[in-house]
mmCIF file of C-alpha atoms in Angstrom:
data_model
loop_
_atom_site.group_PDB
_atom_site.id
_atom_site.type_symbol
_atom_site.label_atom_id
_atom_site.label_comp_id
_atom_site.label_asym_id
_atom_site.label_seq_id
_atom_site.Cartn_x
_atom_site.Cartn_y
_atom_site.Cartn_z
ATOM 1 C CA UNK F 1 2.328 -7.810 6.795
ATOM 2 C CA UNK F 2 0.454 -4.434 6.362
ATOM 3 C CA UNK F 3 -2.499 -3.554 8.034
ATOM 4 C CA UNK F 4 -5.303 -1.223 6.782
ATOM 5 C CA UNK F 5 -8.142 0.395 8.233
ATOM 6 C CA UNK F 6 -10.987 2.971 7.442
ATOM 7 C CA UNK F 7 -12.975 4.621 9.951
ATOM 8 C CA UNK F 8 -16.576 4.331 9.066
ATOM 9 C CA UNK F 9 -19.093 7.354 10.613
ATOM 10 C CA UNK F 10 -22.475 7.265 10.229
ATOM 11 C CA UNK F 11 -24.871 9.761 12.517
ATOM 12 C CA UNK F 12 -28.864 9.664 12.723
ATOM 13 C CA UNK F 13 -30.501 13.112 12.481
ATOM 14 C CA UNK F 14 -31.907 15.322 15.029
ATOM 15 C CA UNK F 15 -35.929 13.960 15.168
ATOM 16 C CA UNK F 16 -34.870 11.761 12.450
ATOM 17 C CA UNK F 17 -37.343 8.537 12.651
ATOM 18 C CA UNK F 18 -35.169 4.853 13.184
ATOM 19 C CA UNK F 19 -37.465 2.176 13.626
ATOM 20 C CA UNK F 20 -39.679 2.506 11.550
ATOM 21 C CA UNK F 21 -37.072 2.117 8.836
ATOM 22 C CA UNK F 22 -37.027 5.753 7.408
ATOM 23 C CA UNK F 23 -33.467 7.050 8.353
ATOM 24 C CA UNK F 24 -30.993 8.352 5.840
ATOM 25 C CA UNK F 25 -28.304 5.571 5.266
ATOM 26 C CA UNK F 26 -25.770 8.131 4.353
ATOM 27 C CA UNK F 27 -22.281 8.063 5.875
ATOM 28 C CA UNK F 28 -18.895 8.520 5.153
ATOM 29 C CA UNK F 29 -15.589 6.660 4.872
ATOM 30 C CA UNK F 30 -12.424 8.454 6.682
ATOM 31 C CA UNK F 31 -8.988 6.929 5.925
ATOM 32 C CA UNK F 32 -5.778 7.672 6.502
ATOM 33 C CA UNK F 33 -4.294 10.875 4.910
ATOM 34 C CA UNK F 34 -7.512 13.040 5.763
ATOM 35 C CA UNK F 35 -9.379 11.612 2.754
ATOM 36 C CA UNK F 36 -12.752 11.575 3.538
ATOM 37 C CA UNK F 37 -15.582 9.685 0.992
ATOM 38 C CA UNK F 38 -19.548 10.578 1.238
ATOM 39 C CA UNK F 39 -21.227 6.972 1.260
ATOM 40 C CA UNK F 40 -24.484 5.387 1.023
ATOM 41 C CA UNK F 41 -26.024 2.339 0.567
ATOM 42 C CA UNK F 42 -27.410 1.502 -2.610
ATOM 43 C CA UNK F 43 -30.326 3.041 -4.257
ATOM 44 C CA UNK F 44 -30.828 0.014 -6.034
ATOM 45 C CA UNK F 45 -30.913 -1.666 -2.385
ATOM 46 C CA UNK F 46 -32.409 0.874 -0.523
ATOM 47 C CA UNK F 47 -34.637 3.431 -2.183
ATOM 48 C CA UNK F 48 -34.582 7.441 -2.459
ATOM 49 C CA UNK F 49 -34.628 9.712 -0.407
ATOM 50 C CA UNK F 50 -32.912 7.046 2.315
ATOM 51 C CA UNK F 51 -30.126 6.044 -0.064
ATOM 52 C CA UNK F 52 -27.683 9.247 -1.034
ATOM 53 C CA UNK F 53 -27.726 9.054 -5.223
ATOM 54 C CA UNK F 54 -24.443 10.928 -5.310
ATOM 55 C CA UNK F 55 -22.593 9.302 -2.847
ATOM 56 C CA UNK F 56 -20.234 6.229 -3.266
ATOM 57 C CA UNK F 57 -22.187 2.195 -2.106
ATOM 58 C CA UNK F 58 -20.168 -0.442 -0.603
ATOM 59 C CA UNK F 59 -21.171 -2.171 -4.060
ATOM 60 C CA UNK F 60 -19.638 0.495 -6.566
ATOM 61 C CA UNK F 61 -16.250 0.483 -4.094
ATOM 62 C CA UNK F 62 -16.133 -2.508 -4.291
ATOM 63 C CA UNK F 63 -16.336 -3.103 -8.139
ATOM 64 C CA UNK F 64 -13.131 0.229 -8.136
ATOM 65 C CA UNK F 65 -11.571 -1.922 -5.445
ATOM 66 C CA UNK F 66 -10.974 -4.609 -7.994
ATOM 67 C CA UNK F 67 -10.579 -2.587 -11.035
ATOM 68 C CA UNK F 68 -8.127 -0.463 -9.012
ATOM 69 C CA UNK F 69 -6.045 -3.385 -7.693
ATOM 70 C CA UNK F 70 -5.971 -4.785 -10.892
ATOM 71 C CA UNK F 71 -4.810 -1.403 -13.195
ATOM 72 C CA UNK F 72 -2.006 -0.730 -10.747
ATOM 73 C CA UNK F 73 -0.275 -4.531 -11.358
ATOM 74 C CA UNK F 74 -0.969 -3.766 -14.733
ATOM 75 C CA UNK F 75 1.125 -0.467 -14.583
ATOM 76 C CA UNK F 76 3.574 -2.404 -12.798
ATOM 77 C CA UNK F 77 4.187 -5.171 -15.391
ATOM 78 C CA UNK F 78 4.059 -3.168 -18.169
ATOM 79 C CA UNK F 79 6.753 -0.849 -16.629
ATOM 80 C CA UNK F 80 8.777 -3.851 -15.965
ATOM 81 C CA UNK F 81 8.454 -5.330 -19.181
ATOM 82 C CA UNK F 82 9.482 -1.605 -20.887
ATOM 83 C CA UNK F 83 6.413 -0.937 -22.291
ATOM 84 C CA UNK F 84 5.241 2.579 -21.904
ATOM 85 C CA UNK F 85 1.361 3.093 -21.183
ATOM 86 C CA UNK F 86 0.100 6.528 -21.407
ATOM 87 C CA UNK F 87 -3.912 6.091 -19.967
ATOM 88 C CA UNK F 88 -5.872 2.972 -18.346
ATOM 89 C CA UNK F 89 -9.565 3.514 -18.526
ATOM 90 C CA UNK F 90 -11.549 0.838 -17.187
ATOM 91 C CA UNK F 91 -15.448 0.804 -17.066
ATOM 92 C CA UNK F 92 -15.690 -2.172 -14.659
ATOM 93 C CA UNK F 93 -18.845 -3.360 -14.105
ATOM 94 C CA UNK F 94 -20.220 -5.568 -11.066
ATOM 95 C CA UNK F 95 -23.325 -8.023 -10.849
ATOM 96 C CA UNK F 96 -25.289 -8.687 -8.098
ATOM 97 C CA UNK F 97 -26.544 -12.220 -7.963
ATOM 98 C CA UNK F 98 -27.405 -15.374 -5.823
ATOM 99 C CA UNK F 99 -23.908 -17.415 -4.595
ATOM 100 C CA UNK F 100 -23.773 -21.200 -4.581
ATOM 101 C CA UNK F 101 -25.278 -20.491 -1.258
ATOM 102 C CA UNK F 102 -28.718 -18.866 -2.135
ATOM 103 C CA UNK F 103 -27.042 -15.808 -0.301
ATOM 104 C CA UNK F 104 -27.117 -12.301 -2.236
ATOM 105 C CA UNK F 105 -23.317 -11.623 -3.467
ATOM 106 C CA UNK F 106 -21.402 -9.574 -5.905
ATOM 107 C CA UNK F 107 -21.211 -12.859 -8.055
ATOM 108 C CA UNK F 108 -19.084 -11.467 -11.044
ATOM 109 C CA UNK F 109 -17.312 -8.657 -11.477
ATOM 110 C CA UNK F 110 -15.803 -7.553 -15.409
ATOM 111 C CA UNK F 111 -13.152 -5.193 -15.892
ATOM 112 C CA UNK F 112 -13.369 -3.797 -19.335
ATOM 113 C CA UNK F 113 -9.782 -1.959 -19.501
ATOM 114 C CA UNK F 114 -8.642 0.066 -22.611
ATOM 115 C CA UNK F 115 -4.974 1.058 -22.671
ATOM 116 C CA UNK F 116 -3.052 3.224 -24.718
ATOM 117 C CA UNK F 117 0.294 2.908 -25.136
ATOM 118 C CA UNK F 118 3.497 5.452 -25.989
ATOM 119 C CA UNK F 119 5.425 4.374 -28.985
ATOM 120 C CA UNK F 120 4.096 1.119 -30.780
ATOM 121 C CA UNK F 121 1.428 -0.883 -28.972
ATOM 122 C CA UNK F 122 2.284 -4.520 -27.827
ATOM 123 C CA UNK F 123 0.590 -7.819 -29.315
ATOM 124 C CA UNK F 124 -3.139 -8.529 -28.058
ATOM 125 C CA UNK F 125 -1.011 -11.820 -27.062
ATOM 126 C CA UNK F 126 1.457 -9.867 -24.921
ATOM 127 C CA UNK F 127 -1.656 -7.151 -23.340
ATOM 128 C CA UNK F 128 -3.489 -10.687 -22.307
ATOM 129 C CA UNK F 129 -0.448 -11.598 -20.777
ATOM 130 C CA UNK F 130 -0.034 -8.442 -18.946
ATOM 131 C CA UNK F 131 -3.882 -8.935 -18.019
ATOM 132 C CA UNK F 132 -3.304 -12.646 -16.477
ATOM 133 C CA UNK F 133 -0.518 -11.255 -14.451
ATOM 134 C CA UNK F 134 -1.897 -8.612 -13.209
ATOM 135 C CA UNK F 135 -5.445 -10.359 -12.355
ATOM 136 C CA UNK F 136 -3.083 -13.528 -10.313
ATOM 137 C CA UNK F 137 -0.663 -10.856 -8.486
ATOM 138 C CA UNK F 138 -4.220 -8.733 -7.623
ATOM 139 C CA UNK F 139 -4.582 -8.796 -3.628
ATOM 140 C CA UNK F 140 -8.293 -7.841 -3.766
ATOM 141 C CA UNK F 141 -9.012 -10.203 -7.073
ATOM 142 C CA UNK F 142 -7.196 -13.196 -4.340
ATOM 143 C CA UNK F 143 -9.378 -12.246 -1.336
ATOM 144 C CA UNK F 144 -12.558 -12.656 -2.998
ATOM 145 C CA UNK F 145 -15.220 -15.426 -4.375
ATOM 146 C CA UNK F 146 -16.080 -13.221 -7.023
ATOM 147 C CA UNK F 147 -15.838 -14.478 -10.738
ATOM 148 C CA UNK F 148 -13.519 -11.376 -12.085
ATOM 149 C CA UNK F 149 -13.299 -11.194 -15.810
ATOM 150 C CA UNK F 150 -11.363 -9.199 -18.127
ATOM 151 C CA UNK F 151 -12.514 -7.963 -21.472
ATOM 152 C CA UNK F 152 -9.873 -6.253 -22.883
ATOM 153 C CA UNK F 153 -10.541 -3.059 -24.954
ATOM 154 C CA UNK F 154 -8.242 -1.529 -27.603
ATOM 155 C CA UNK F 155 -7.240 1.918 -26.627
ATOM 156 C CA UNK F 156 -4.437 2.649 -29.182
ATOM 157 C CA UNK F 157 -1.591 4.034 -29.295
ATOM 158 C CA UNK F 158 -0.842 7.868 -28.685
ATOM 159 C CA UNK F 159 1.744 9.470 -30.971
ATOM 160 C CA UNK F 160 4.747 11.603 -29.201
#
């Protein structure tokens, strides 16, 4: 099996106070291929100035994580199945949320994908299916608690 990693880097501040709880919380994300992502924890968790607005939260990654996963074994079958798909916008949305445990969690998670398709659109029966296959064969949708949805969104079809 594969193994993946991201190197994490987060540095305090020359004079910068800690323990009193007033340090920035910005850091970044380095992975493999020089990409390098500006993070933060949440503003909604941790507020301003301490929390970097424009920067990426575990939270938000994790929500693209998903939809990601989930677009790219929808590409997949619908390639297989000859159906030609010209642009996958998702506006995924995650909610935050107490678990069976009483423990703060990413509790549900929809993925609101619109597709639009080359040529003559498939059946809302056959885009569901697509959808179901995609959301079982999803590695990140089958590592998680999380109670992923899909609303599926008309897109339309794109002439040639």
């Amino acid at each position: 099996m594969a193994s993946y990693g991201a190197t994490i880097i987060w540095q305090r501040a020359a004079g910068e106070a800690f323990i009193d709880r007033r340090y920035s919380r910005a850091h970044e994300w380095r992975f493999d291929g020089g990409v390098v992502v500006a993070a933060s924890s949440s503003p909604h968790i941790v507020p301003l100035p301490y929390s970097a607005q424009a920067a990426v939260d575990p939270e938000e990654a994790f929500v693209a994580a998903l939809s990601s996963c989930h677009m790219l074994f929808f590409l997949h079958h619908a390639c297989a199945g000859g159906l030609c798909v010209e642009r996958y916008v998702d506006q995924a949305e995650g909610v935050m949320g107490k678990n069976f445990s009483g423990r703060l969690a990413m509790t549900a998670v929809t993925l609101k994908p619109a597709v639009t398709w080359s040529g003559e659109a498939p059946s809302m029966a056959q885009i569901d299916e697509l959808h179901a296959r995609a959301h079982a064969d999803c590695f990140i949708a089958n590592s998680v608690l999380t109670d992923v949805r899909i609303e599926t969104r008309s897109a339309g079809v794109q002439g040639f």
